[in-house]
C-alpha cells in the first residue's frame, strides 16, 4: 500500500523530520528533499500519515494553552477597562443628576419669582390706573373751580 504524501511548510517539515531549519535548507539545496514553490511560499514533501510525536503534541498543547491564557488576559484587560468606563459613566450620571436637580431648583425658584413679579406688576398697573383716574378727576375739579 502506498504511503500518503503531504505538502507541509518548512517549519512543520523541520519539526516532523526533527531537524533544524538550517539542516532542512541544506537538504533542500542538496536535492535530498522535494519542494514545491508557490510564489514566496515553500512546501516540503513529507511521506506518511500525519503522526505527531508525544513531544510535538505536548508542544502544540502548550502553545495553544499559552495562546488561550493570553486571550484570557486580553479579555480581562478589556473587561477591566469597560468596568472603569461604566463606573466613570455612573459617576458622571450622578454628577449630571445633581446638576439637573440644582438647575431644576433654580428654574422653579425663577418661575416663583416671575409669578411674584407678575402679581406686583399687575398691582402696580392697577394703582397707576387708579392714580391716573384720581389725577383726571382732581384736574377736572380744579379746572371747574378755577373756571
Coordinates of C-alpha atoms in Angstrom, one line a residue:
X1 CA 0.0 0.0 0.0
X2 CA 1.3 3.5 -0.9
X3 CA 2.2 5.9 1.8
X4 CA 0.2 9.1 1.6
X5 CA 2.1 12.2 0.6
X6 CA 1.6 15.6 2.2
X7 CA 3.0 19.0 1.4
X8 CA 3.8 21.0 4.5
X9 CA 5.5 24.2 5.4
X10 CA 9.2 24.2 6.0
X11 CA 8.6 24.9 9.7
X12 CA 6.3 21.9 10.0
X13 CA 8.6 19.7 7.9
X14 CA 11.6 20.6 10.2
X15 CA 9.6 19.6 13.2
X16 CA 8.3 16.4 11.7
X17 CA 11.7 15.4 10.4
X18 CA 13.2 16.5 13.8
X19 CA 15.9 18.6 12.2
X20 CA 16.7 22.3 12.4
X21 CA 15.6 24.8 9.7
X22 CA 19.2 25.2 8.6
X23 CA 19.6 21.5 8.2
X24 CA 16.3 21.3 6.2
X25 CA 17.5 24.2 4.0
X26 CA 20.8 22.4 3.3
X27 CA 18.9 19.2 2.4
X28 CA 16.7 21.2 0.0
X29 CA 19.8 22.8 -1.6
X30 CA 21.4 19.3 -1.9
X31 CA 18.2 18.0 -3.5
X32 CA 17.6 15.4 -0.8
X33 CA 14.2 16.8 -0.1
X34 CA 11.5 17.6 -2.7
X35 CA 9.9 21.0 -2.5
X36 CA 7.0 22.8 -4.2
X37 CA 7.2 26.6 -4.6
X38 CA 4.2 28.8 -4.8
X39 CA 5.4 32.4 -5.1
X40 CA 7.5 33.0 -1.9
X41 CA 6.0 30.0 -0.1
X42 CA 7.9 26.8 0.0
X43 CA 6.3 23.5 0.7
X44 CA 8.2 20.3 1.6
X45 CA 7.0 16.8 0.5
X46 CA 6.6 14.6 3.5
X47 CA 5.6 11.0 3.1
X48 CA 3.4 9.0 5.5
X49 CA 0.3 9.7 7.5
X50 CA 0.4 12.7 9.8
X51 CA 1.8 11.4 13.0
X52 CA 2.8 13.7 15.8
X53 CA 5.2 12.6 18.5
X54 CA 4.2 13.0 22.1
X55 CA 6.6 15.8 22.3
X56 CA 5.0 17.6 19.4
X57 CA 1.5 17.0 20.8
X58 CA 2.7 18.4 24.1
X59 CA 4.4 21.4 22.5
X60 CA 1.2 22.1 20.5
X61 CA -1.0 21.8 23.5
X62 CA 1.4 24.1 25.5
X63 CA 1.4 26.6 22.6
X64 CA -2.4 26.5 22.5
X65 CA -2.6 26.9 26.2
X66 CA -0.3 29.9 26.1
X67 CA -2.5 31.4 23.3
X68 CA -5.6 30.9 25.4
X69 CA -4.1 32.3 28.5
X70 CA -3.0 35.4 26.6
X71 CA -6.6 35.7 25.2
X72 CA -8.0 35.4 28.7
X73 CA -5.6 38.2 29.9
X74 CA -6.6 40.3 27.0
X75 CA -10.3 39.8 27.7
X76 CA -9.7 40.5 31.4
X77 CA -8.0 43.8 30.5
X78 CA -10.9 44.7 28.2
X79 CA -13.4 43.8 30.9
X80 CA -11.5 45.9 33.4
X81 CA -11.4 48.9 31.0
X82 CA -15.2 48.5 30.4
X83 CA -15.8 48.4 34.2
X84 CA -13.8 51.6 34.7
X85 CA -15.8 53.2 31.9
X86 CA -19.1 52.1 33.4
X87 CA -18.0 53.4 36.9
X88 CA -17.0 56.7 35.3
X89 CA -20.3 56.9 33.5
X90 CA -22.2 56.2 36.7
X91 CA -20.2 59.0 38.5
X92 CA -20.9 61.3 35.6
X93 CA -24.5 60.4 35.6
X94 CA -24.7 61.1 39.3
X95 CA -23.0 64.4 38.8
X96 CA -25.3 65.3 36.0
X97 CA -28.3 64.3 38.1
X98 CA -27.1 66.7 40.8
X99 CA -26.6 69.4 38.2
X100 CA -30.1 68.7 36.9
X101 CA -31.6 68.9 40.4
X102 CA -29.8 72.2 41.0
X103 CA -30.9 73.7 37.7
X104 CA -34.4 72.4 38.3
X105 CA -34.4 74.1 41.7
X106 CA -33.2 77.4 40.2
X107 CA -35.8 77.1 37.4
X108 CA -38.6 76.6 39.9
X109 CA -37.4 79.5 42.1
X110 CA -37.2 81.7 39.0
X111 CA -40.7 80.7 38.0
X112 CA -42.0 81.6 41.5
X113 CA -40.1 84.9 41.4
X114 CA -41.6 85.6 37.9
X115 CA -45.1 84.9 39.3
X116 CA -44.5 87.3 42.2
X117 CA -43.2 89.9 39.8
X118 CA -46.2 89.5 37.6
X119 CA -48.5 89.9 40.6
X120 CA -46.7 93.1 41.6
X121 CA -46.8 94.5 38.1
X122 CA -50.5 93.8 37.9
X123 CA -51.0 95.6 41.3
X124 CA -48.8 98.4 40.2
X125 CA -50.7 98.7 36.9
X126 CA -54.0 98.9 38.8
X127 CA -52.5 101.5 41.2
X128 CA -51.3 103.6 38.3
X129 CA -54.7 103.4 36.7
X130 CA -56.4 104.5 39.9
X131 CA -53.9 107.3 40.3
X132 CA -54.5 108.4 36.7
X133 CA -58.3 108.4 37.3
X134 CA -57.8 110.4 40.5
X135 CA -55.5 112.8 38.7
X136 CA -58.0 113.3 35.9
X137 CA -60.8 113.8 38.5
X138 CA -58.6 116.2 40.5
X139 CA -57.7 118.2 37.5
X140 CA -61.3 118.3 36.4
X141 CA -62.4 119.6 39.8
X142 CA -59.6 122.1 39.9
X143 CA -60.4 123.3 36.4
X144 CA -64.0 123.7 37.3
X145 CA -63.2 125.6 40.4
X146 CA -60.9 127.9 38.5
X147 CA -63.3 128.4 35.7

